[in-house]
Amino acid sequence: MSYANSRIPVSAQQGVHAHLAERVRTHLLSPFRKPIAEVSRAARDHALAGWDGRAPLILDAGCGVGHSTIELARAFPEHWVMGVDQSEDRLQRRKPYPEALLPTNMVFVRANLVDFWRLLVDDGLRLARHYILYPNPWPKIGHLGRRWPAHPVFPFILRLGGVLECRSNWSVYVAEFALALELALGRPVAWGAFEAARALTPFERKYRDSGQSLYRLCIDLGT
């Protein structure tokens, strides 16, 4: 099987979903009351156990096998970096990094992001940097509500503040994220194609080497 054989998500949806704005406005005005699981509270505690309470926080949301978390911890040695993913199997596949060579300013956490984001907000925590790298695009038209910009948890992502960066190989996903941010913030949000000279994730490397265009938005949400 060829390595650089990745395909761009295929969808009948060619632009921003017609119902995205309506969904975003609804979620911005409506409280999200889904109960938080106790296992999520334990995951939050694990994520913060090694934090000194002073180092700026970075969240690598949906970190997969954790290569991006490791790279971010090396790039920001004065920060506490949390790599969160719902799959224990993916988190265990962080090779080729032996435990002894991993940065000490990071932690891997198995958690449901919907709960994890809300718990950080409830704790009054704010992020310095927040990465959502190549999330599942859920490209079918009927999957809109599964994409983070149209999900009820979206307002909590905003409340965490910091520099928010989203990357995808599906331009529609980043366009929708930008529009959702614009609706929430009342100001334009720039996004576009970029060159990943040094890939942060294995997916980014594979998409790049497959000749695909990559898209990114980066915005400072402040405190």
Short mmCIF file of C-alpha atoms in Angstrom, two decimals:
data_model
loop_
_atom_site.label_atom_id
_atom_site.label_comp_id
_atom_site.label_asym_id
_atom_site.label_seq_id
_atom_site.Cartn_x
_atom_site.Cartn_y
_atom_site.Cartn_z
CA MET A 1 0.00 0.00 0.00
CA SER A 2 1.37 3.40 -0.96
CA TYR A 3 2.06 5.85 1.89
CA ALA A 4 1.04 9.11 0.18
CA ASN A 5 -2.35 7.91 -1.02
CA SER A 6 -4.68 9.89 1.24
CA ARG A 7 -7.87 11.33 -0.21
CA ILE A 8 -9.68 14.57 0.47
CA PRO A 9 -13.02 14.04 2.27
CA VAL A 10 -15.80 13.47 -0.26
CA SER A 11 -19.12 15.21 0.31
CA ALA A 12 -22.14 16.47 -1.53
CA GLN A 13 -21.66 19.59 0.59
CA GLN A 14 -19.39 21.91 -1.37
CA GLY A 15 -19.57 25.01 0.82
CA VAL A 16 -20.61 26.20 4.26
CA HIS A 17 -23.70 24.32 5.43
CA ALA A 18 -26.93 26.25 4.95
CA HIS A 19 -27.97 25.63 8.56
CA LEU A 20 -24.64 26.40 10.24
CA ALA A 21 -25.44 29.98 11.24
CA GLU A 22 -28.75 28.94 12.75
CA ARG A 23 -27.07 26.18 14.76
CA VAL A 24 -24.34 28.48 16.04
CA ARG A 25 -26.77 31.18 17.14
CA THR A 26 -28.89 28.60 18.94
CA HIS A 27 -25.92 27.18 20.83
CA LEU A 28 -24.63 30.62 21.78
CA LEU A 29 -27.98 31.45 23.39
CA SER A 30 -28.89 28.07 24.90
CA PRO A 31 -27.24 26.46 27.96
CA PHE A 32 -25.66 23.05 27.40
CA ARG A 33 -26.94 20.82 30.17
CA LYS A 34 -25.64 17.38 29.20
CA PRO A 35 -24.48 15.63 32.40
CA ILE A 36 -20.74 15.28 32.85
CA ALA A 37 -19.51 11.76 33.52
CA GLU A 38 -17.49 11.04 36.65
CA VAL A 39 -14.80 9.40 34.53
CA SER A 40 -14.37 12.77 32.79
CA ARG A 41 -13.79 14.47 36.14
CA ALA A 42 -11.10 11.91 36.91
CA ALA A 43 -9.51 12.61 33.51
CA ARG A 44 -9.51 16.35 34.26
CA ASP A 45 -7.82 15.69 37.57
CA HIS A 46 -5.19 13.54 35.86
CA ALA A 47 -4.57 16.26 33.26
CA LEU A 48 -3.86 18.87 35.93
CA ALA A 49 -2.09 16.70 38.49
CA GLY A 50 1.38 17.55 37.17
CA TRP A 51 0.63 21.22 36.56
CA ASP A 52 2.15 23.72 38.98
CA GLY A 53 -0.78 26.11 38.69
CA ARG A 54 1.38 28.80 37.09
CA ALA A 55 2.63 27.51 33.74
CA PRO A 56 0.50 28.63 30.77
CA LEU A 57 -1.78 25.85 29.53
CA ILE A 58 -1.87 24.33 26.05
CA LEU A 59 -4.56 21.90 24.95
CA ASP A 60 -4.01 19.56 22.02
CA ALA A 61 -7.65 18.57 21.50
CA GLY A 62 -8.08 15.22 19.76
CA CYS A 63 -4.35 14.56 19.79
CA GLY A 64 -4.57 11.05 18.30
CA VAL A 65 -1.25 9.23 18.69
CA GLY A 66 0.18 12.28 20.45
CA HIS A 67 2.98 13.29 18.08
CA SER A 68 1.62 16.83 18.00
CA THR A 69 1.48 16.97 21.80
CA ILE A 70 5.13 15.99 22.00
CA GLU A 71 6.12 18.57 19.38
CA LEU A 72 4.17 21.29 21.17
CA ALA A 73 5.73 20.41 24.53
CA ARG A 74 9.17 20.71 22.95
CA ALA A 75 8.29 23.99 21.25
CA PHE A 76 6.81 25.52 24.43
CA PRO A 77 8.96 24.20 27.31
CA GLU A 78 7.57 26.73 29.82
CA HIS A 79 3.97 25.59 29.21
CA TRP A 80 1.96 22.65 30.51
CA VAL A 81 0.69 20.71 27.47
CA MET A 82 -2.34 18.41 27.65
CA GLY A 83 -2.89 15.93 24.83
CA VAL A 84 -6.46 14.68 25.01
CA ASP A 85 -8.03 11.94 22.93
CA GLN A 86 -10.96 9.58 23.48
CA SER A 87 -9.05 6.54 22.23
CA GLU A 88 -6.69 4.74 24.61
CA ASP A 89 -5.37 2.73 21.68
CA ARG A 90 -4.32 5.85 19.80
CA LEU A 91 -2.69 7.34 22.88
CA GLN A 92 -0.65 4.15 23.37
CA ARG A 93 0.69 4.35 19.81
CA ARG A 94 2.97 7.34 20.42
CA LYS A 95 6.05 5.55 19.06
CA PRO A 96 8.85 6.05 18.10
CA TYR A 97 9.19 8.01 21.34
CA PRO A 98 10.45 5.97 24.34
CA GLU A 99 9.11 7.10 27.71
CA ALA A 100 12.50 8.37 28.86
CA LEU A 101 12.73 10.81 25.96
CA LEU A 102 9.28 12.34 26.33
CA PRO A 103 9.11 15.97 27.50
CA THR A 104 8.25 16.33 31.17
CA ASN A 105 5.93 19.33 30.64
CA MET A 106 3.12 17.31 29.08
CA VAL A 107 0.50 14.71 29.84
CA PHE A 108 -1.64 12.37 27.76
CA VAL A 109 -5.25 12.05 28.84
CA ARG A 110 -8.00 9.76 27.66
CA ALA A 111 -11.18 11.82 27.85
CA ASN A 112 -14.36 12.86 26.12
CA LEU A 113 -13.58 16.33 24.77
CA VAL A 114 -17.16 17.54 25.18
CA ASP A 115 -16.88 16.94 28.93
CA PHE A 116 -13.23 17.97 29.20
CA TRP A 117 -13.74 21.38 27.61
CA ARG A 118 -16.69 22.14 29.90
CA LEU A 119 -14.81 21.05 33.01
CA LEU A 120 -11.90 23.39 32.22
CA VAL A 121 -14.37 26.26 31.79
CA ASP A 122 -16.17 25.34 35.02
CA ASP A 123 -12.80 25.39 36.81
CA GLY A 124 -12.24 28.94 35.58
CA LEU A 125 -9.16 27.92 33.58
CA ARG A 126 -7.99 29.65 30.43
CA LEU A 127 -5.65 28.36 27.76
CA ALA A 128 -2.62 30.05 26.31
CA ARG A 129 -2.88 28.00 23.13
CA HIS A 130 -5.53 25.59 21.85
CA TYR A 131 -5.02 23.23 18.90
CA ILE A 132 -7.75 21.34 17.04
CA LEU A 133 -5.72 19.53 14.40
CA TYR A 134 -7.41 17.52 11.67
CA PRO A 135 -10.59 16.62 13.53
CA ASN A 136 -12.91 14.03 12.02
CA PRO A 137 -14.58 16.15 9.32
CA TRP A 138 -17.91 14.29 9.33
CA PRO A 139 -18.33 15.38 5.71
CA LYS A 140 -21.85 14.16 5.01
CA ILE A 141 -24.48 16.91 4.89
CA GLY A 142 -26.43 15.23 7.69
CA HIS A 143 -23.36 15.19 9.92
CA LEU A 144 -23.29 18.95 10.53
CA GLY A 145 -24.06 18.66 14.24
CA ARG A 146 -21.05 16.39 14.79
CA ARG A 147 -18.59 19.05 13.62
CA TRP A 148 -17.21 21.20 16.43
CA PRO A 149 -18.34 24.57 14.97
CA ALA A 150 -21.98 23.34 14.97
CA HIS A 151 -21.83 21.35 18.20
CA PRO A 152 -23.48 22.59 21.44
CA VAL A 153 -20.02 22.60 23.07
CA PHE A 154 -18.73 25.29 20.68
CA PRO A 155 -19.31 28.21 23.12
CA PHE A 156 -17.08 26.48 25.69
CA ILE A 157 -14.24 26.35 23.16
CA LEU A 158 -14.53 30.14 22.91
CA ARG A 159 -14.58 30.64 26.68
CA LEU A 160 -11.25 28.88 27.05
CA GLY A 161 -9.62 31.80 25.26
CA GLY A 162 -6.02 31.82 24.09
CA VAL A 163 -4.67 31.38 20.60
CA LEU A 164 -6.99 28.93 18.86
CA GLU A 165 -5.71 27.07 15.81
CA CYS A 166 -7.70 24.65 13.65
CA ARG A 167 -6.26 22.71 10.70
CA SER A 168 -7.94 20.43 8.17
CA ASN A 169 -7.50 19.04 4.69
CA TRP A 170 -11.17 19.83 3.99
CA SER A 171 -11.56 23.54 3.29
CA VAL A 172 -15.27 23.45 4.19
CA TYR A 173 -14.47 22.50 7.78
CA VAL A 174 -12.16 25.47 8.31
CA ALA A 175 -14.57 27.80 6.50
CA GLU A 176 -17.35 26.70 8.84
CA PHE A 177 -15.14 27.13 11.89
CA ALA A 178 -14.26 30.65 10.74
CA LEU A 179 -17.91 31.56 10.17
CA ALA A 180 -18.92 30.23 13.58
CA LEU A 181 -16.20 32.33 15.18
CA GLU A 182 -17.29 35.40 13.24
CA LEU A 183 -20.87 34.97 14.42
CA ALA A 184 -19.74 34.61 18.01
CA LEU A 185 -17.11 37.35 18.05
CA GLY A 186 -18.63 39.88 15.67
CA ARG A 187 -15.41 40.31 13.70
CA PRO A 188 -13.81 38.78 10.60
CA VAL A 189 -11.75 35.62 11.03
CA ALA A 190 -9.08 34.95 8.42
CA TRP A 191 -8.28 31.47 7.18
CA GLY A 192 -6.62 29.92 4.17
CA ALA A 193 -4.24 27.38 2.70
CA PHE A 194 -0.79 26.95 4.20
CA GLU A 195 2.39 24.98 3.67
CA ALA A 196 3.24 22.48 6.41
CA ALA A 197 7.03 22.44 6.08
CA ARG A 198 7.24 20.56 9.37
CA ALA A 199 4.18 18.41 9.91
CA LEU A 200 2.70 18.49 13.41
CA THR A 201 0.72 15.26 13.07
CA PRO A 202 1.03 12.03 11.08
CA PHE A 203 -2.19 12.96 9.28
CA GLU A 204 -0.75 16.33 8.30
CA ARG A 205 2.36 14.63 6.95
CA LYS A 206 0.33 12.10 4.97
CA TYR A 207 -2.05 14.71 3.54
CA ARG A 208 0.86 16.95 2.58
CA ASP A 209 2.81 14.12 0.96
CA SER A 210 -0.33 13.08 -0.92
CA GLY A 211 -0.28 16.48 -2.62
CA GLN A 212 -3.35 17.82 -0.85
CA SER A 213 -3.96 21.43 0.10
CA LEU A 214 -4.02 22.07 3.83
CA TYR A 215 -6.09 24.77 5.50
CA ARG A 216 -5.68 26.66 8.75
CA LEU A 217 -7.23 29.37 10.87
CA CYS A 218 -5.50 30.92 13.83
CA ILE A 219 -7.06 33.54 16.07
CA ASP A 220 -6.27 35.04 19.45
CA LEU A 221 -9.38 34.80 21.60
CA GLY A 222 -7.67 36.64 24.46
CA THR A 223 -8.61 36.02 28.06
#
